[in-house]
Amino acid sequence: MIQYYFDWSVITRNWGLFLEALALGLGLAVVSLLIGSVIGLAAAYARVSGKRWLSGPVWAYVEIIRCTPLLLLIFFVYFGLPEFGIYFLDKTQSFILTLSLYAGAYMSEVFRAGLASIPKQYVEAAKAIGMRPWQRQRWVVLPVMFRITLPSISNNLISLFKDTSLAAAIAIPELTFVARQINANTFRVMEVWLTASVLYLATAWLLATLLRQVERRYATIR
Amino acid sequence: MADDVLLRARGVRKSFGAVEVLKGIDLEVRQGQVVSLIGASGSGKTTFLRCVNLLEEHDGGEILLDGEPVGYRTEGGRRRRLSETAISAQRARIGMVFQQFNLFPHLTAEENVMLGLTKVLNKPKAEAREIATHWLSRVGLAERRGHYPYQLSGGQQQRVAIARAVAMEPRLLLFDEVTSALDPELVSEVLGVMQGLAESGMTMLVVSHEMLFVREVSHHVVFMDQGRVAQAGPPEAVFGNPESERLRSFLGRFHGMFGI
């Protein structure tokens, strides 16, 4: 049996790089979730609008994104768009665009279900005190929907965070890419990938715990 | 003396699909009056109430609030539906309390009362809070103002809902079977608040199955039957001298509750 000698000095020497890369991945996920939520919200309203010319294209967008592998979308946007004259995006912007569109499709389904689940009594109560249509959405429907969908939003954030590892494919220096680089330079396979895995796991778990606290804070709907 | 008529309905009709629920309702509510609608379920009481507040649109006849048609304007002899903004402005003058309370679940009792004050009446927050505190104390819930609906009993929720409606200073307050969803022991606290409002001169249109309350508090009682007004008059007349067999049998269900 081959003996593997662990040498953790490669990790301690590169600890700063690991953390920077982790922060970048987390940042990409959060930004994409935010943009994706805006897209998703608009898409959800389009889907429930009852207007064919609006809901049709949005339906197609959601289905195309949901049924295509994310890696392929990343390649398509990064390598494909310049062919159509869109060449002003650097790789990070291109990735954020892809991940936001991807998140948007999933969030639109979350929000659509959220909108559908809001009891119409709340809207009627808002009507009865004389609130105008957009006020009813802004002050009653959206806050209630936000609370109902919070667990799904959390899940999406954690998924997106893990999906940022795919950015390694277009050389964005997030955790997976950096780990691969350090591995290539030092051949400390076990140390490097174990560290990367534990960092992903710990961060995702921390996120989940944190978001559960947020959920608890907003749990006023029973 | 017809000038103090606040709400006037004439020949109000409403169908859901092929079913005609309101077959021409005539009704008047004067300033400061409490008018109660009674009748079996399905007789159209709630639908009529919802038409007054434009949660449903009536198909025929007219509903006038302060002489102004509710929900539409007439232009060259033609009816035009009002814009959503205009409809919202009309609704702001009519308060409504629902069977299921319908408190906003993400807001505290105080915030529930404040929302309409700040967003619809554009009052500053501090003033809205003052008004909310005032009305929450009037319904006996000042110390619960920071509670969320799920932390309140049904009776308390309904009292908050009443405070929310009254705080808007509506011309008319609608009550849609507001005690039907409550446990029996919680009914009286809500009826007590309503009686207080009636005594303070609030104009109220009430759908209720609480016959003792209706007889005690109403100035005018309207018995509805199958989408029509079957009998109307002061409570003594309606309860003491039911003209139709249907009213007699309807009241018979409450027999023993009063000395008829």
CSV table of C-alpha atoms in Angstrom, one decimal:
chain,number,residue,atom,x,y,z
A,1,MET,CA,0.0,0.0,0.0
A,2,ILE,CA,1.2,3.4,-1.0
A,3,GLN,CA,1.8,5.7,2.0
A,4,TYR,CA,0.5,9.3,1.5
A,5,TYR,CA,2.3,11.8,3.7
A,6,PHE,CA,0.1,14.8,4.4
A,7,ASP,CA,1.9,18.2,4.2
A,8,TRP,CA,-0.4,20.9,5.3
A,9,SER,CA,2.1,23.6,4.9
A,10,VAL,CA,0.9,24.0,1.3
A,11,ILE,CA,-2.5,25.1,2.8
A,12,THR,CA,-1.1,27.4,5.4
A,13,ARG,CA,1.2,29.1,2.9
A,14,ASN,CA,-1.8,29.6,0.5
A,15,TRP,CA,-4.5,30.3,3.1
A,16,GLY,CA,-5.0,33.9,1.9
A,17,LEU,CA,-5.5,32.7,-1.7
A,18,PHE,CA,-8.1,30.2,-0.5
A,19,LEU,CA,-10.1,32.7,1.4
A,20,GLU,CA,-10.0,35.3,-1.3
A,21,ALA,CA,-11.2,32.7,-3.8
A,22,LEU,CA,-14.0,31.7,-1.4
A,23,ALA,CA,-15.1,35.3,-0.9
A,24,LEU,CA,-15.2,35.8,-4.7
A,25,GLY,CA,-17.4,32.7,-5.1
A,26,LEU,CA,-19.7,33.9,-2.3
A,27,GLY,CA,-19.9,37.3,-3.9
A,28,LEU,CA,-20.8,35.9,-7.3
A,29,ALA,CA,-23.6,33.9,-5.8
A,30,VAL,CA,-25.1,36.8,-3.8
A,31,VAL,CA,-24.9,39.2,-6.7
A,32,SER,CA,-26.5,36.7,-9.0
A,33,LEU,CA,-29.2,35.9,-6.5
A,34,LEU,CA,-30.0,39.6,-6.2
A,35,ILE,CA,-30.1,40.2,-10.0
A,36,GLY,CA,-31.9,36.8,-10.5
A,37,SER,CA,-34.5,37.8,-7.9
A,38,VAL,CA,-35.3,41.0,-9.9
A,39,ILE,CA,-35.5,39.0,-13.1
A,40,GLY,CA,-37.5,36.2,-11.4
A,41,LEU,CA,-40.0,38.7,-9.9
A,42,ALA,CA,-40.6,40.3,-13.2
A,43,ALA,CA,-40.9,36.9,-14.9
A,44,ALA,CA,-43.3,35.7,-12.2
A,45,TYR,CA,-45.6,38.7,-12.7
A,46,ALA,CA,-45.4,38.2,-16.4
A,47,ARG,CA,-46.4,34.6,-16.0
A,48,VAL,CA,-49.5,35.4,-13.9
A,49,SER,CA,-50.4,38.5,-16.0
A,50,GLY,CA,-52.7,36.4,-18.2
A,51,LYS,CA,-51.3,38.2,-21.3
A,52,ARG,CA,-50.1,35.6,-23.8
A,53,TRP,CA,-47.5,37.8,-25.5
A,54,LEU,CA,-45.9,38.3,-22.1
A,55,SER,CA,-46.3,34.9,-20.4
A,56,GLY,CA,-45.4,32.9,-23.6
A,57,PRO,CA,-41.8,34.2,-24.1
A,58,VAL,CA,-41.2,34.1,-20.3
A,59,TRP,CA,-42.3,30.5,-20.2
A,60,ALA,CA,-39.9,29.7,-23.0
A,61,TYR,CA,-37.1,31.5,-21.1
A,62,VAL,CA,-37.7,29.6,-17.9
A,63,GLU,CA,-37.9,26.2,-19.6
A,64,ILE,CA,-34.8,26.7,-21.8
A,65,ILE,CA,-32.8,27.7,-18.8
A,66,ARG,CA,-34.1,25.0,-16.6
A,67,CYS,CA,-33.5,22.2,-19.1
A,68,THR,CA,-30.0,23.2,-20.2
A,69,PRO,CA,-26.9,22.3,-18.2
A,70,LEU,CA,-25.4,25.4,-16.5
A,71,LEU,CA,-21.9,24.7,-17.7
A,72,LEU,CA,-23.2,24.9,-21.3
A,73,LEU,CA,-24.9,28.2,-20.6
A,74,ILE,CA,-21.7,29.5,-19.2
A,75,PHE,CA,-19.8,28.5,-22.3
A,76,PHE,CA,-22.5,29.8,-24.6
A,77,VAL,CA,-22.6,33.3,-23.0
A,78,TYR,CA,-18.8,33.5,-22.6
A,79,PHE,CA,-17.7,32.1,-26.0
A,80,GLY,CA,-20.9,32.6,-28.0
A,81,LEU,CA,-22.0,36.1,-27.3
A,82,PRO,CA,-18.8,37.8,-28.7
A,83,GLU,CA,-19.7,36.1,-32.0
A,84,PHE,CA,-22.9,38.2,-32.0
A,85,GLY,CA,-21.0,41.4,-31.4
A,86,ILE,CA,-21.4,41.4,-27.6
A,87,TYR,CA,-17.7,41.4,-26.6
A,88,PHE,CA,-17.6,44.1,-23.9
A,89,LEU,CA,-18.2,41.6,-21.0
A,90,ASP,CA,-15.2,40.4,-19.2
A,91,LYS,CA,-15.3,36.8,-17.9
A,92,THR,CA,-16.6,37.8,-14.5
A,93,GLN,CA,-19.4,39.9,-15.9
A,94,SER,CA,-20.2,37.2,-18.4
A,95,PHE,CA,-20.4,34.7,-15.6
A,96,ILE,CA,-22.6,36.9,-13.4
A,97,LEU,CA,-24.9,37.4,-16.4
A,98,THR,CA,-25.2,33.7,-16.9
A,99,LEU,CA,-25.7,32.9,-13.3
A,100,SER,CA,-28.3,35.7,-12.9
A,101,LEU,CA,-30.3,34.4,-15.9
A,102,TYR,CA,-30.1,30.9,-14.5
A,103,ALA,CA,-31.1,32.1,-11.0
A,104,GLY,CA,-33.9,34.2,-12.5
A,105,ALA,CA,-35.5,31.2,-14.1
A,106,TYR,CA,-35.6,29.3,-10.9
A,107,MET,CA,-36.6,32.3,-8.8
A,108,SER,CA,-39.5,33.0,-11.2
A,109,GLU,CA,-40.9,29.6,-10.4
A,110,VAL,CA,-40.5,30.3,-6.6
A,111,PHE,CA,-42.2,33.6,-6.9
A,112,ARG,CA,-44.9,32.4,-9.1
A,113,ALA,CA,-45.8,29.7,-6.5
A,114,GLY,CA,-45.5,32.4,-3.8
A,115,LEU,CA,-47.9,34.8,-5.6
A,116,ALA,CA,-50.4,32.0,-6.1
A,117,SER,CA,-50.3,31.0,-2.5
A,118,ILE,CA,-51.2,34.4,-1.1
A,119,PRO,CA,-54.8,34.2,0.2
A,120,LYS,CA,-57.0,36.7,-1.6
A,121,GLN,CA,-58.4,37.9,1.8
A,122,TYR,CA,-55.2,39.9,2.3
A,123,VAL,CA,-55.6,41.7,-1.0
A,124,GLU,CA,-59.3,42.4,-0.2
A,125,ALA,CA,-58.3,43.8,3.2
A,126,ALA,CA,-55.9,46.1,1.4
A,127,LYS,CA,-58.6,47.1,-1.1
A,128,ALA,CA,-61.0,47.8,1.7
A,129,ILE,CA,-58.7,50.4,3.2
A,130,GLY,CA,-58.4,52.1,-0.2
A,131,MET,CA,-55.0,51.0,-1.2
A,132,ARG,CA,-54.2,51.4,-4.9
A,133,PRO,CA,-53.1,48.4,-7.0
A,134,TRP,CA,-49.4,49.0,-6.8
A,135,GLN,CA,-49.6,49.8,-3.1
A,136,ARG,CA,-51.3,46.5,-2.5
A,137,GLN,CA,-48.5,44.8,-4.2
A,138,ARG,CA,-45.7,46.8,-2.6
A,139,TRP,CA,-47.0,46.8,1.0
A,140,VAL,CA,-49.0,43.6,1.3
A,141,VAL,CA,-48.5,41.0,-1.5
A,142,LEU,CA,-44.7,41.3,-1.8
A,143,PRO,CA,-43.8,41.3,1.9
A,144,VAL,CA,-46.1,38.3,2.5
A,145,MET,CA,-44.7,36.5,-0.5
A,146,PHE,CA,-41.2,37.2,0.6
A,147,ARG,CA,-41.9,35.6,4.0
A,148,ILE,CA,-43.6,32.6,2.4
A,149,THR,CA,-40.7,32.0,-0.1
A,150,LEU,CA,-37.8,32.7,2.2
A,151,PRO,CA,-36.9,29.0,2.6
A,152,SER,CA,-36.8,28.5,-1.1
A,153,ILE,CA,-34.7,31.6,-1.6
A,154,SER,CA,-32.2,30.3,0.9
A,155,ASN,CA,-32.0,27.0,-0.9
A,156,ASN,CA,-31.4,28.8,-4.1
A,157,LEU,CA,-28.6,30.9,-2.6
A,158,ILE,CA,-26.8,27.7,-1.4
A,159,SER,CA,-27.2,26.0,-4.7
A,160,LEU,CA,-25.9,29.1,-6.5
A,161,PHE,CA,-22.9,29.3,-4.2
A,162,LYS,CA,-22.0,25.7,-5.1
A,163,ASP,CA,-22.6,26.4,-8.7
A,164,THR,CA,-20.0,29.1,-8.7
A,165,SER,CA,-17.4,26.3,-8.8
A,166,LEU,CA,-18.3,26.1,-12.5
A,167,ALA,CA,-16.8,29.5,-13.1
A,168,ALA,CA,-13.5,27.6,-12.9
A,169,ALA,CA,-14.2,26.5,-16.4
A,170,ILE,CA,-13.7,30.0,-17.7
A,171,ALA,CA,-10.7,30.7,-15.4
A,172,ILE,CA,-12.5,32.9,-12.9
A,173,PRO,CA,-10.3,32.7,-9.8
A,174,GLU,CA,-12.9,31.3,-7.4
A,175,LEU,CA,-12.2,28.5,-5.0
A,176,THR,CA,-12.3,25.5,-7.4
A,177,PHE,CA,-10.1,27.3,-9.9
A,178,VAL,CA,-7.6,28.4,-7.3
A,179,ALA,CA,-7.5,25.0,-5.7
A,180,ARG,CA,-6.8,23.4,-9.1
A,181,GLN,CA,-4.0,25.9,-9.7
A,182,ILE,CA,-2.3,25.3,-6.3
A,183,ASN,CA,-2.7,21.6,-6.9
A,184,ALA,CA,-1.0,21.9,-10.3
A,185,ASN,CA,1.9,23.7,-8.7
A,186,THR,CA,2.4,21.6,-5.6
A,187,PHE,CA,0.9,18.2,-6.4
A,188,ARG,CA,-0.6,18.2,-2.8
A,189,VAL,CA,-3.8,16.6,-4.1
A,190,MET,CA,-5.4,15.5,-0.9
A,191,GLU,CA,-4.6,18.6,1.1
A,192,VAL,CA,-5.8,21.0,-1.6
A,193,TRP,CA,-9.1,19.3,-2.5
A,194,LEU,CA,-9.9,18.4,1.1
A,195,THR,CA,-9.4,22.0,2.1
A,196,ALA,CA,-11.5,23.3,-0.8
A,197,SER,CA,-14.3,20.8,0.0
A,198,VAL,CA,-14.3,21.7,3.7
A,199,LEU,CA,-14.4,25.4,2.8
A,200,TYR,CA,-17.4,24.8,0.5
A,201,LEU,CA,-19.2,22.7,3.1
A,202,ALA,CA,-18.5,25.0,6.1
A,203,THR,CA,-19.6,28.0,4.1
A,204,ALA,CA,-22.8,26.4,2.8
A,205,TRP,CA,-23.6,25.1,6.2
A,206,LEU,CA,-23.0,28.5,7.8
A,207,LEU,CA,-25.2,30.2,5.2
A,208,ALA,CA,-28.0,27.7,5.8
A,209,THR,CA,-27.8,28.3,9.6
A,210,LEU,CA,-27.7,32.0,9.1
A,211,LEU,CA,-30.7,32.0,6.7
A,212,ARG,CA,-32.6,29.8,9.2
A,213,GLN,CA,-32.2,32.6,11.7
A,214,VAL,CA,-33.5,35.1,9.2
A,215,GLU,CA,-36.5,32.8,8.5
A,216,ARG,CA,-37.2,32.5,12.2
A,217,ARG,CA,-37.1,36.3,12.5
A,218,TYR,CA,-39.7,36.7,9.8
A,219,ALA,CA,-41.9,33.8,10.7
A,220,THR,CA,-45.0,35.8,11.5
A,221,ILE,CA,-47.2,33.9,9.1
A,222,ARG,CA,-48.8,30.7,10.4
B,1,MET,CA,-85.3,64.8,5.2
B,2,ALA,CA,-83.9,62.6,2.4
B,3,ASP,CA,-80.7,64.6,2.6
B,4,ASP,CA,-79.2,62.7,5.4
B,5,VAL,CA,-79.2,59.5,3.3
B,6,LEU,CA,-75.6,58.3,3.2
B,7,LEU,CA,-76.0,55.2,1.2
B,8,ARG,CA,-78.8,54.6,-1.3
B,9,ALA,CA,-79.2,51.4,-3.3
B,10,ARG,CA,-81.8,51.2,-6.1
B,11,GLY,CA,-82.6,48.0,-7.9
B,12,VAL,CA,-79.1,46.5,-7.4
B,13,ARG,CA,-78.6,43.4,-9.4
B,14,LYS,CA,-75.7,40.9,-9.5
B,15,SER,CA,-75.3,37.6,-11.1
B,16,PHE,CA,-72.5,35.0,-10.9
B,17,GLY,CA,-72.7,33.2,-14.2
B,18,ALA,CA,-76.2,32.1,-14.7
B,19,VAL,CA,-77.1,32.5,-11.0
B,20,GLU,CA,-78.8,35.8,-10.1
B,21,VAL,CA,-77.8,36.5,-6.6
B,22,LEU,CA,-79.2,40.0,-6.2
B,23,LYS,CA,-82.6,40.6,-7.9
B,24,GLY,CA,-83.0,44.2,-7.4
B,25,ILE,CA,-82.1,45.5,-3.9
B,26,ASP,CA,-83.5,48.8,-2.6
B,27,LEU,CA,-82.0,50.0,0.6
B,28,GLU,CA,-81.2,53.2,2.4
B,29,VAL,CA,-78.8,54.0,5.2
B,30,ARG,CA,-79.0,57.3,6.9
B,31,GLN,CA,-76.2,59.2,8.6
B,32,GLY,CA,-75.6,57.7,12.0
B,33,GLN,CA,-77.9,54.8,11.5
B,34,VAL,CA,-77.2,51.1,12.1
B,35,VAL,CA,-78.8,49.0,9.4
B,36,SER,CA,-78.7,45.2,9.7
B,37,LEU,CA,-79.1,42.7,7.0
B,38,ILE,CA,-80.4,39.3,8.1
B,39,GLY,CA,-81.5,36.2,6.2
B,40,ALA,CA,-80.5,32.7,5.5
B,41,SER,CA,-77.1,32.0,3.9
B,42,GLY,CA,-77.3,32.4,0.2
B,43,SER,CA,-79.8,35.1,0.4
B,44,GLY,CA,-77.3,37.7,-1.0
B,45,LYS,CA,-76.5,39.7,2.1
B,46,THR,CA,-72.7,39.3,1.8
B,47,THR,CA,-72.7,39.8,-1.9
B,48,PHE,CA,-74.6,43.1,-1.4
B,49,LEU,CA,-72.1,44.3,1.1
B,50,ARG,CA,-69.2,43.4,-1.2
B,51,CYS,CA,-70.9,45.4,-4.0
B,52,VAL,CA,-71.1,48.4,-1.8
B,53,ASN,CA,-67.3,48.2,-1.3
B,54,LEU,CA,-66.6,47.3,-4.9
B,55,LEU,CA,-65.1,44.0,-4.1
B,56,GLU,CA,-67.8,42.8,-6.5
B,57,GLU,CA,-69.2,44.9,-9.3
B,58,HIS,CA,-73.0,45.1,-9.5
B,59,ASP,CA,-74.5,44.4,-12.9
B,60,GLY,CA,-77.5,46.6,-12.7
B,61,GLY,CA,-79.2,49.3,-10.6
B,62,GLU,CA,-77.2,51.9,-8.7
B,63,ILE,CA,-75.4,52.3,-5.4
B,64,LEU,CA,-74.9,55.9,-4.3
B,65,LEU,CA,-72.7,57.0,-1.5
B,66,ASP,CA,-73.2,60.6,-0.6
B,67,GLY,CA,-75.2,60.8,-3.8
B,68,GLU,CA,-72.2,59.7,-5.9
B,69,PRO,CA,-72.4,56.4,-7.8
B,70,VAL,CA,-70.1,53.8,-6.6
B,71,GLY,CA,-67.8,52.2,-9.1
B,72,TYR,CA,-68.8,54.0,-12.3
B,73,ARG,CA,-69.6,57.4,-13.7
B,74,THR,CA,-72.2,58.2,-16.4
B,75,GLU,CA,-70.9,59.8,-19.6
B,76,GLY,CA,-73.4,60.7,-22.3
B,77,GLY,CA,-76.0,58.3,-20.8
B,78,ARG,CA,-73.4,55.5,-20.8
B,79,ARG,CA,-71.9,53.8,-17.8
B,80,ARG,CA,-68.1,54.0,-17.6
B,81,ARG,CA,-66.2,51.9,-15.0
B,82,LEU,CA,-64.1,54.2,-12.9
B,83,SER,CA,-60.3,53.8,-12.9
B,84,GLU,CA,-58.7,51.7,-10.2
B,85,THR,CA,-57.4,54.8,-8.6
B,86,ALA,CA,-60.8,56.4,-8.4
B,87,ILE,CA,-62.3,53.1,-7.1
B,88,SER,CA,-59.6,53.0,-4.4
B,89,ALA,CA,-60.5,56.5,-3.4
B,90,GLN,CA,-64.1,55.5,-3.0
B,91,ARG,CA,-63.2,52.5,-1.0
B,92,ALA,CA,-61.2,54.6,1.4
B,93,ARG,CA,-64.4,56.3,2.4
B,94,ILE,CA,-66.0,52.9,3.2
B,95,GLY,CA,-64.6,50.7,5.9
B,96,MET,CA,-65.1,47.0,6.0
B,97,VAL,CA,-64.6,44.3,8.6
B,98,PHE,CA,-64.4,40.7,7.4
B,99,GLN,CA,-65.6,37.4,8.7
B,100,GLN,CA,-62.0,36.0,8.7
B,101,PHE,CA,-60.5,39.2,10.1
B,102,ASN,CA,-58.0,39.5,7.2
B,103,LEU,CA,-55.3,41.2,9.2
B,104,PHE,CA,-52.0,41.6,7.4
B,105,PRO,CA,-50.0,38.7,8.8
B,106,HIS,CA,-46.6,40.4,8.4
B,107,LEU,CA,-47.5,43.5,10.4
B,108,THR,CA,-48.1,44.0,14.1
B,109,ALA,CA,-51.5,45.1,15.4
B,110,GLU,CA,-50.3,48.7,15.4
B,111,GLU,CA,-48.8,48.5,12.0
B,112,ASN,CA,-52.0,46.9,10.6
B,113,VAL,CA,-53.9,50.0,11.8
B,114,MET,CA,-51.2,52.4,10.6
B,115,LEU,CA,-50.8,51.1,7.0
B,116,GLY,CA,-53.8,52.7,5.5
B,117,LEU,CA,-53.2,55.9,7.5
B,118,THR,CA,-49.7,56.4,6.1
B,119,LYS,CA,-50.1,55.0,2.6
B,120,VAL,CA,-53.7,56.0,1.7
B,121,LEU,CA,-54.3,59.1,3.8
B,122,ASN,CA,-50.6,60.1,3.7
B,123,LYS,CA,-50.4,60.9,7.4
B,124,PRO,CA,-47.0,61.2,9.0
B,125,LYS,CA,-45.9,58.2,10.9
B,126,ALA,CA,-46.0,59.8,14.3
B,127,GLU,CA,-49.6,60.9,13.8
B,128,ALA,CA,-50.6,57.5,12.4
B,129,ARG,CA,-49.1,55.9,15.4
B,130,GLU,CA,-51.1,58.2,17.7
B,131,ILE,CA,-54.3,57.4,15.9
B,132,ALA,CA,-53.5,53.7,16.0
B,133,THR,CA,-52.8,53.8,19.7
B,134,HIS,CA,-56.1,55.7,20.3
B,135,TRP,CA,-58.2,53.2,18.4
B,136,LEU,CA,-56.4,50.1,19.8
B,137,SER,CA,-57.1,51.4,23.3
B,138,ARG,CA,-60.7,52.0,22.3
B,139,VAL,CA,-61.0,48.3,21.4
B,140,GLY,CA,-59.1,47.4,24.6
B,141,LEU,CA,-55.9,46.2,23.0
B,142,ALA,CA,-53.4,49.0,23.7
B,143,GLU,CA,-51.0,46.7,25.4
B,144,ARG,CA,-51.1,44.3,22.5
B,145,ARG,CA,-50.1,46.8,19.8
B,146,GLY,CA,-46.8,45.1,19.2
B,147,HIS,CA,-48.3,41.6,18.7
B,148,TYR,CA,-48.5,39.9,15.4
B,149,PRO,CA,-51.9,38.5,14.3
B,150,TYR,CA,-50.8,34.9,15.0
B,151,GLN,CA,-50.1,35.9,18.6
B,152,LEU,CA,-53.7,37.2,19.1
B,153,SER,CA,-56.9,35.3,19.7
B,154,GLY,CA,-59.7,35.5,17.1
B,155,GLY,CA,-61.6,38.0,19.1
B,156,GLN,CA,-58.5,40.2,19.5
B,157,GLN,CA,-57.7,39.9,15.8
B,158,GLN,CA,-61.3,41.0,15.0
B,159,ARG,CA,-61.0,44.0,17.3
B,160,VAL,CA,-57.8,45.0,15.6
B,161,ALA,CA,-59.5,44.7,12.3
B,162,ILE,CA,-62.3,47.0,13.5
B,163,ALA,CA,-59.7,49.5,14.8
B,164,ARG,CA,-58.0,49.3,11.4
B,165,ALA,CA,-61.3,50.1,9.6
B,166,VAL,CA,-62.5,52.9,12.0
B,167,ALA,CA,-59.1,54.6,12.1
B,168,MET,CA,-59.6,55.6,8.5
B,169,GLU,CA,-62.6,57.6,9.5
B,170,PRO,CA,-64.9,56.1,6.9
B,171,ARG,CA,-68.3,57.6,6.2
B,172,LEU,CA,-69.7,54.1,6.4
B,173,LEU,CA,-68.6,50.9,8.1
B,174,LEU,CA,-69.5,47.5,6.7
B,175,PHE,CA,-69.5,44.4,8.9
B,176,ASP,CA,-69.6,41.0,7.1
B,177,GLU,CA,-70.6,38.3,9.6
B,178,VAL,CA,-67.8,39.4,11.8
B,179,THR,CA,-68.5,37.1,14.7
B,180,SER,CA,-69.2,33.9,12.6
B,181,ALA,CA,-65.6,32.6,12.7
B,182,LEU,CA,-65.2,33.2,16.4
B,183,ASP,CA,-65.4,30.8,19.3
B,184,PRO,CA,-68.7,31.5,21.2
B,185,GLU,CA,-66.9,32.9,24.3
B,186,LEU,CA,-65.2,35.5,22.1
B,187,VAL,CA,-68.3,36.8,20.4
B,188,SER,CA,-69.3,39.3,23.0
B,189,GLU,CA,-66.1,41.2,23.1
B,190,VAL,CA,-66.4,42.0,19.4
B,191,LEU,CA,-70.2,42.8,19.7
B,192,GLY,CA,-69.3,45.1,22.6
B,193,VAL,CA,-66.9,47.1,20.5
B,194,MET,CA,-69.5,47.3,17.7
B,195,GLN,CA,-72.2,48.5,20.1
B,196,GLY,CA,-69.8,51.2,21.4
B,197,LEU,CA,-69.2,52.4,17.8
B,198,ALA,CA,-73.0,52.5,17.1
B,199,GLU,CA,-73.6,54.5,20.2
B,200,SER,CA,-70.9,57.0,19.1
B,201,GLY,CA,-72.9,57.7,16.0
B,202,MET,CA,-70.9,55.6,13.4
B,203,THR,CA,-73.0,54.7,10.4
B,204,MET,CA,-73.0,51.0,10.0
B,205,LEU,CA,-74.3,48.4,7.6
B,206,VAL,CA,-74.1,45.0,9.4
B,207,VAL,CA,-74.6,41.5,8.1
B,208,SER,CA,-75.1,39.3,11.2
B,209,HIS,CA,-76.6,36.2,12.6
B,210,GLU,CA,-76.4,37.6,16.1
B,211,MET,CA,-80.2,38.3,16.4
B,212,LEU,CA,-80.0,39.7,20.0
B,213,PHE,CA,-77.4,42.2,18.8
B,214,VAL,CA,-79.4,43.0,15.7
B,215,ARG,CA,-82.5,43.7,17.6
B,216,GLU,CA,-80.8,45.6,20.3
B,217,VAL,CA,-78.5,47.9,18.3
B,218,SER,CA,-80.1,48.3,14.8
B,219,HIS,CA,-82.3,51.3,13.8
B,220,HIS,CA,-83.4,49.4,10.8
B,221,VAL,CA,-83.5,45.7,9.9
B,222,VAL,CA,-83.6,44.3,6.4
B,223,PHE,CA,-84.7,40.7,5.9
B,224,MET,CA,-83.3,39.3,2.7
B,225,ASP,CA,-84.6,36.3,1.0
B,226,GLN,CA,-83.3,34.8,-2.3
B,227,GLY,CA,-81.8,38.0,-3.5
B,228,ARG,CA,-84.7,40.2,-2.6
B,229,VAL,CA,-85.6,42.4,0.3
B,230,ALA,CA,-88.5,40.5,1.8
B,231,GLN,CA,-89.3,42.8,4.7
B,232,ALA,CA,-87.7,45.9,6.2
B,233,GLY,CA,-88.4,48.1,9.1
B,234,PRO,CA,-87.5,49.0,12.6
B,235,PRO,CA,-86.4,45.9,14.6
B,236,GLU,CA,-89.7,45.8,16.6
B,237,ALA,CA,-91.7,45.4,13.4
B,238,VAL,CA,-89.4,42.9,11.8
B,239,PHE,CA,-89.0,40.8,14.9
B,240,GLY,CA,-92.4,41.4,16.4
B,241,ASN,CA,-94.5,41.2,13.3
B,242,PRO,CA,-92.9,39.0,10.7
B,243,GLU,CA,-95.1,39.3,7.6
B,244,SER,CA,-93.9,36.3,5.6
B,245,GLU,CA,-93.8,32.6,6.4
B,246,ARG,CA,-90.1,32.6,5.5
B,247,LEU,CA,-89.2,35.3,8.0
B,248,ARG,CA,-91.2,33.5,10.6
B,249,SER,CA,-89.4,30.3,10.0
B,250,PHE,CA,-86.1,32.1,9.8
B,251,LEU,CA,-86.7,33.7,13.1
B,252,GLY,CA,-88.0,30.5,14.5
B,253,ARG,CA,-84.5,29.1,14.4
B,254,PHE,CA,-83.5,31.6,17.0
B,255,HIS,CA,-86.7,30.9,19.0
B,256,GLY,CA,-86.2,31.2,22.7
B,257,MET,CA,-83.5,33.8,22.3
B,258,PHE,CA,-86.1,36.5,22.6
B,259,GLY,CA,-89.7,36.6,23.8
B,260,ILE,CA,-91.5,35.9,20.6
